[in-house]
Amino acid sequence: MATAGDEFAIETQSEVVGARAGSLLMRPVEVVAAILLVLIVGLLLAGVFTRYVLHMPVVWIDEAASISFLWFAMLGSAIAIDRNEHLRLTVFINMFPARWRGLIETLATLLAITALAALLMPAVDYVREESWVTSAALKIPVSYRVSAIVVGIVLMLVVALAHVWRTAARQEIVVSVVIIAALVGLGFLMSPVLMGLGYFNILIFLVGVAAFCLVLGVPIAFCFAVGTIGFLAFTTHVPMIVMIGRMDEGMS
């Protein structure tokens, strides 16, 4: 029996509303992700054994595990998009009239797609920059590691676009695109005013915009991505590549 608190709970992987079986297209990606998971566990166990049992630490193990984890995280994100298993808040969606829910679901997915599209070229530029850097232990270009971000973004874009095209009504897609285009255009028009607001923009974008996306059922990770992208694009002159760098650091 459901309780009052249940409807406000964030969905877990096994309880996601609308979760679906993975597509055949993503089967090879799932295999690679599974291999990476086993590899990461093996590397970390080997690192612990050599460091604390043999007292002969292998310096490249941590670096190899970091590379593997970044690839694992990005491939896993694409798999979660494919299965519709990213964490999101659905309590507000259920409050909307049934006739609006299809449009809201489409708008939420296209907002996530917009965030991914905005990050794609900065991610490519980041890989180019990192190709000049050599890793300390393995002596390989760091671009081998950060290429995972580009591959993950591309996979997520392909999977999300394919899902929208298969499931959403064309009218819902058009209306959602118009809404997003209008919001982006408004952001650029208001940019001079927003830049004068200073730290108040943090409240607008990282709280207000993120909360708006939560209400629409946008996956939580993409809610904050949309807010951060809007903050950087409309209120600062900071290049978007900085966000990719922070993603890399966070996952590494």
Coordinates of C-alpha atoms in Angstrom, one line a residue:
M1 CA 0.0 0.0 0.0
A2 CA 1.5 3.4 -1.0
T3 CA 2.0 6.0 1.6
A4 CA 1.9 9.8 1.3
G5 CA 5.7 9.9 1.3
D6 CA 6.0 7.4 -1.5
E7 CA 4.7 9.8 -4.2
F8 CA 7.5 12.3 -3.3
A9 CA 10.2 9.6 -3.5
I10 CA 12.9 9.9 -6.1
E11 CA 12.7 6.9 -8.4
T12 CA 15.4 4.2 -8.1
Q13 CA 16.7 2.2 -11.0
S14 CA 14.2 -0.6 -10.4
E15 CA 11.2 1.7 -9.9
V16 CA 11.6 4.2 -12.8
V17 CA 8.3 5.0 -14.4
G18 CA 8.5 4.2 -18.1
A19 CA 11.7 2.2 -17.7
R20 CA 12.3 0.1 -20.8
A21 CA 14.5 -2.8 -22.0
G22 CA 17.7 -1.8 -23.6
S23 CA 17.8 -1.5 -27.4
L24 CA 19.8 -3.8 -29.6
L25 CA 21.8 -0.9 -30.8
M26 CA 23.2 -0.5 -27.2
R27 CA 24.0 -4.2 -26.6
P28 CA 27.7 -3.8 -27.6
V29 CA 27.9 -0.7 -25.3
E30 CA 26.5 -2.7 -22.5
V31 CA 29.1 -5.4 -23.1
V32 CA 32.0 -2.9 -23.1
A33 CA 30.6 -1.3 -19.9
A34 CA 30.4 -4.7 -18.2
I35 CA 34.0 -5.4 -19.2
L36 CA 35.1 -2.0 -17.9
L37 CA 33.4 -2.7 -14.5
V38 CA 35.3 -6.0 -14.1
L39 CA 38.5 -4.3 -15.2
I40 CA 38.1 -1.4 -12.6
V41 CA 37.4 -3.9 -9.8
G42 CA 40.4 -6.0 -10.8
L43 CA 42.7 -2.9 -11.1
L44 CA 41.7 -1.6 -7.7
L45 CA 42.1 -5.0 -6.0
A46 CA 45.5 -5.4 -7.6
G47 CA 46.5 -1.9 -6.4
V48 CA 45.5 -2.7 -2.8
F49 CA 47.3 -6.0 -3.0
T50 CA 50.6 -4.6 -4.4
R51 CA 50.5 -1.6 -2.1
Y52 CA 49.6 -3.1 1.3
V53 CA 50.6 -6.8 0.9
L54 CA 53.6 -6.7 -1.3
H55 CA 54.6 -3.2 -0.3
M56 CA 55.4 -2.6 -4.0
P57 CA 52.8 -0.1 -5.3
V58 CA 52.3 -0.1 -9.1
V59 CA 52.1 3.5 -10.0
W60 CA 50.1 3.1 -13.2
I61 CA 47.2 1.2 -11.6
D62 CA 45.4 4.3 -10.3
E63 CA 45.7 6.1 -13.6
A64 CA 44.4 3.1 -15.5
A65 CA 41.5 2.8 -13.1
S66 CA 40.7 6.5 -13.6
I67 CA 40.7 6.1 -17.4
S68 CA 38.4 3.1 -17.2
F69 CA 36.1 4.7 -14.7
L70 CA 35.5 7.8 -17.0
W71 CA 34.7 5.5 -19.9
F72 CA 32.5 3.4 -17.7
A73 CA 30.6 6.5 -16.4
M74 CA 29.9 7.9 -19.8
L75 CA 28.9 4.6 -21.4
G76 CA 26.7 4.0 -18.3
S77 CA 25.0 7.3 -18.8
A78 CA 24.2 6.4 -22.4
I79 CA 22.8 3.1 -21.3
A80 CA 20.6 4.8 -18.7
I81 CA 19.2 7.1 -21.4
D82 CA 18.5 4.1 -23.5
R83 CA 16.6 2.4 -20.7
N84 CA 15.0 5.6 -19.4
E85 CA 16.6 4.9 -16.0
H86 CA 18.2 8.3 -15.1
L87 CA 16.9 9.5 -11.8
R88 CA 14.1 12.1 -12.1
L89 CA 11.2 13.5 -10.1
T90 CA 7.8 12.5 -11.4
V91 CA 5.4 13.7 -8.7
F92 CA 4.7 17.0 -10.5
I93 CA 4.2 15.3 -13.9
N94 CA 1.4 13.3 -12.4
M95 CA -0.3 16.5 -11.3
F96 CA -0.6 17.8 -14.9
P97 CA -3.7 16.9 -17.0
A98 CA -3.2 13.6 -18.9
R99 CA -3.5 15.4 -22.2
W100 CA -0.5 17.5 -21.4
R101 CA 1.8 14.8 -20.2
G102 CA 3.0 13.7 -23.7
L103 CA 4.1 17.2 -24.5
I104 CA 5.8 17.6 -21.1
E105 CA 7.7 14.3 -21.5
T106 CA 8.8 15.4 -25.0
L107 CA 9.8 18.8 -23.8
A108 CA 11.8 17.3 -20.9
T109 CA 13.7 14.9 -23.3
L110 CA 14.4 17.7 -25.7
L111 CA 15.8 19.9 -22.9
A112 CA 18.2 17.1 -22.1
I113 CA 19.1 16.8 -25.8
T114 CA 19.7 20.6 -25.9
A115 CA 22.1 20.4 -23.0
L116 CA 24.0 17.5 -24.6
A117 CA 24.1 19.4 -28.0
A118 CA 25.5 22.5 -26.2
L119 CA 28.2 20.5 -24.6
L120 CA 29.3 18.5 -27.7
M121 CA 31.6 20.9 -29.4
P122 CA 33.2 22.1 -26.1
A123 CA 33.9 18.5 -25.3
V124 CA 35.6 18.0 -28.7
D125 CA 37.7 21.1 -28.1
Y126 CA 38.6 19.8 -24.7
V127 CA 39.8 16.5 -26.2
R128 CA 42.0 18.5 -28.7
E129 CA 43.5 20.5 -25.9
E130 CA 44.2 17.4 -23.7
S131 CA 45.8 15.6 -26.7
W132 CA 48.9 17.8 -26.0
V133 CA 49.2 16.5 -22.4
T134 CA 50.8 13.2 -21.6
S135 CA 49.7 11.1 -18.6
A136 CA 52.2 10.8 -15.7
A137 CA 52.4 7.1 -15.3
L138 CA 51.2 5.5 -18.6
K139 CA 52.9 8.1 -20.8
I140 CA 49.9 8.3 -23.2
P141 CA 48.0 11.3 -24.4
V142 CA 45.3 12.3 -21.9
S143 CA 42.9 12.6 -24.9
Y144 CA 42.5 8.8 -24.7
R145 CA 40.7 9.3 -21.4
V146 CA 38.7 12.4 -22.1
S147 CA 37.5 11.1 -25.4
A148 CA 35.0 9.1 -23.3
I149 CA 33.1 12.4 -22.7
V150 CA 32.6 13.0 -26.4
V151 CA 31.6 9.4 -27.1
G152 CA 29.2 9.4 -24.2
I153 CA 27.6 12.6 -25.3
V154 CA 27.2 11.4 -28.9
L155 CA 25.7 8.1 -27.8
M156 CA 23.2 9.9 -25.5
L157 CA 22.2 12.3 -28.3
V158 CA 21.7 9.4 -30.7
V159 CA 19.7 7.3 -28.3
A160 CA 17.6 10.3 -27.0
L161 CA 16.8 11.6 -30.5
A162 CA 15.8 8.1 -31.7
H163 CA 13.5 7.7 -28.7
V164 CA 11.8 11.0 -29.3
W165 CA 11.4 10.4 -33.0
R166 CA 9.8 6.9 -32.3
T167 CA 7.5 7.8 -29.5
A168 CA 6.5 11.5 -29.6
A169 CA 3.8 13.0 -31.7
R170 CA 5.2 15.3 -34.4
Q171 CA 3.1 18.2 -33.1
E172 CA 4.6 17.7 -29.6
I173 CA 8.1 17.8 -31.1
V174 CA 7.4 21.0 -33.0
V175 CA 5.9 22.7 -30.0
S176 CA 8.7 21.6 -27.7
V177 CA 11.4 22.9 -30.2
V178 CA 9.6 26.2 -30.4
I179 CA 9.4 26.6 -26.6
I180 CA 13.1 25.8 -26.2
A181 CA 14.1 28.1 -29.1
A182 CA 12.0 30.9 -27.5
L183 CA 13.6 30.4 -24.1
V184 CA 17.1 30.4 -25.6
G185 CA 16.3 33.5 -27.7
L186 CA 14.9 35.2 -24.6
G187 CA 18.1 34.3 -22.7
F188 CA 20.3 35.9 -25.3
L189 CA 18.1 39.0 -25.5
M190 CA 18.2 39.4 -21.7
S191 CA 21.9 38.6 -21.5
P192 CA 23.0 42.3 -21.0
V193 CA 20.5 42.7 -18.2
L194 CA 21.4 39.4 -16.6
M195 CA 25.1 40.1 -16.6
G196 CA 24.3 43.2 -14.4
L197 CA 22.6 41.1 -11.8
G198 CA 25.8 39.5 -10.5
Y199 CA 25.4 36.7 -8.0
F200 CA 21.6 36.8 -8.2
N201 CA 22.0 34.8 -11.4
I202 CA 23.0 31.8 -9.4
L203 CA 19.6 31.9 -7.8
I204 CA 17.9 32.3 -11.1
F205 CA 19.7 29.6 -13.0
L206 CA 21.1 27.1 -10.6
V207 CA 18.0 27.1 -8.4
G208 CA 15.1 28.5 -10.5
V209 CA 15.9 26.9 -13.9
A210 CA 17.0 23.6 -12.3
A211 CA 13.7 23.5 -10.3
F212 CA 11.7 24.3 -13.4
C213 CA 13.4 21.3 -15.1
L214 CA 12.7 19.1 -12.1
V215 CA 9.0 19.9 -12.3
L216 CA 9.0 18.9 -16.0
G217 CA 10.6 15.5 -15.1
V218 CA 14.0 16.2 -16.7
P219 CA 16.5 13.7 -15.3
I220 CA 18.2 15.3 -12.3
A221 CA 21.7 15.4 -13.8
F222 CA 20.4 17.3 -16.8
C223 CA 18.4 19.7 -14.6
F224 CA 21.7 21.0 -13.2
A225 CA 23.4 20.8 -16.6
V226 CA 20.7 23.0 -18.2
G227 CA 20.9 25.5 -15.3
T228 CA 24.7 25.6 -15.5
I229 CA 24.8 26.0 -19.3
G230 CA 22.2 28.8 -19.1
F231 CA 24.3 30.5 -16.4
L232 CA 27.5 30.3 -18.3
A233 CA 26.0 31.2 -21.7
F234 CA 23.7 34.1 -20.7
T235 CA 25.4 35.7 -17.7
T236 CA 29.2 35.3 -18.1
H237 CA 31.9 35.2 -20.8
V238 CA 33.3 31.9 -19.4
P239 CA 33.7 29.4 -22.3
M240 CA 31.7 26.2 -22.0
I241 CA 34.8 24.1 -22.2
V242 CA 35.3 25.0 -18.5
M243 CA 32.2 22.9 -17.7
I244 CA 33.7 19.9 -19.5
G245 CA 36.9 20.3 -17.5
R246 CA 34.9 20.3 -14.3
M247 CA 33.0 17.2 -15.4
D248 CA 36.3 15.5 -16.2
E249 CA 37.8 16.4 -12.8
G250 CA 34.7 15.3 -11.0
M251 CA 34.6 11.8 -12.6
S252 CA 38.3 11.4 -12.3

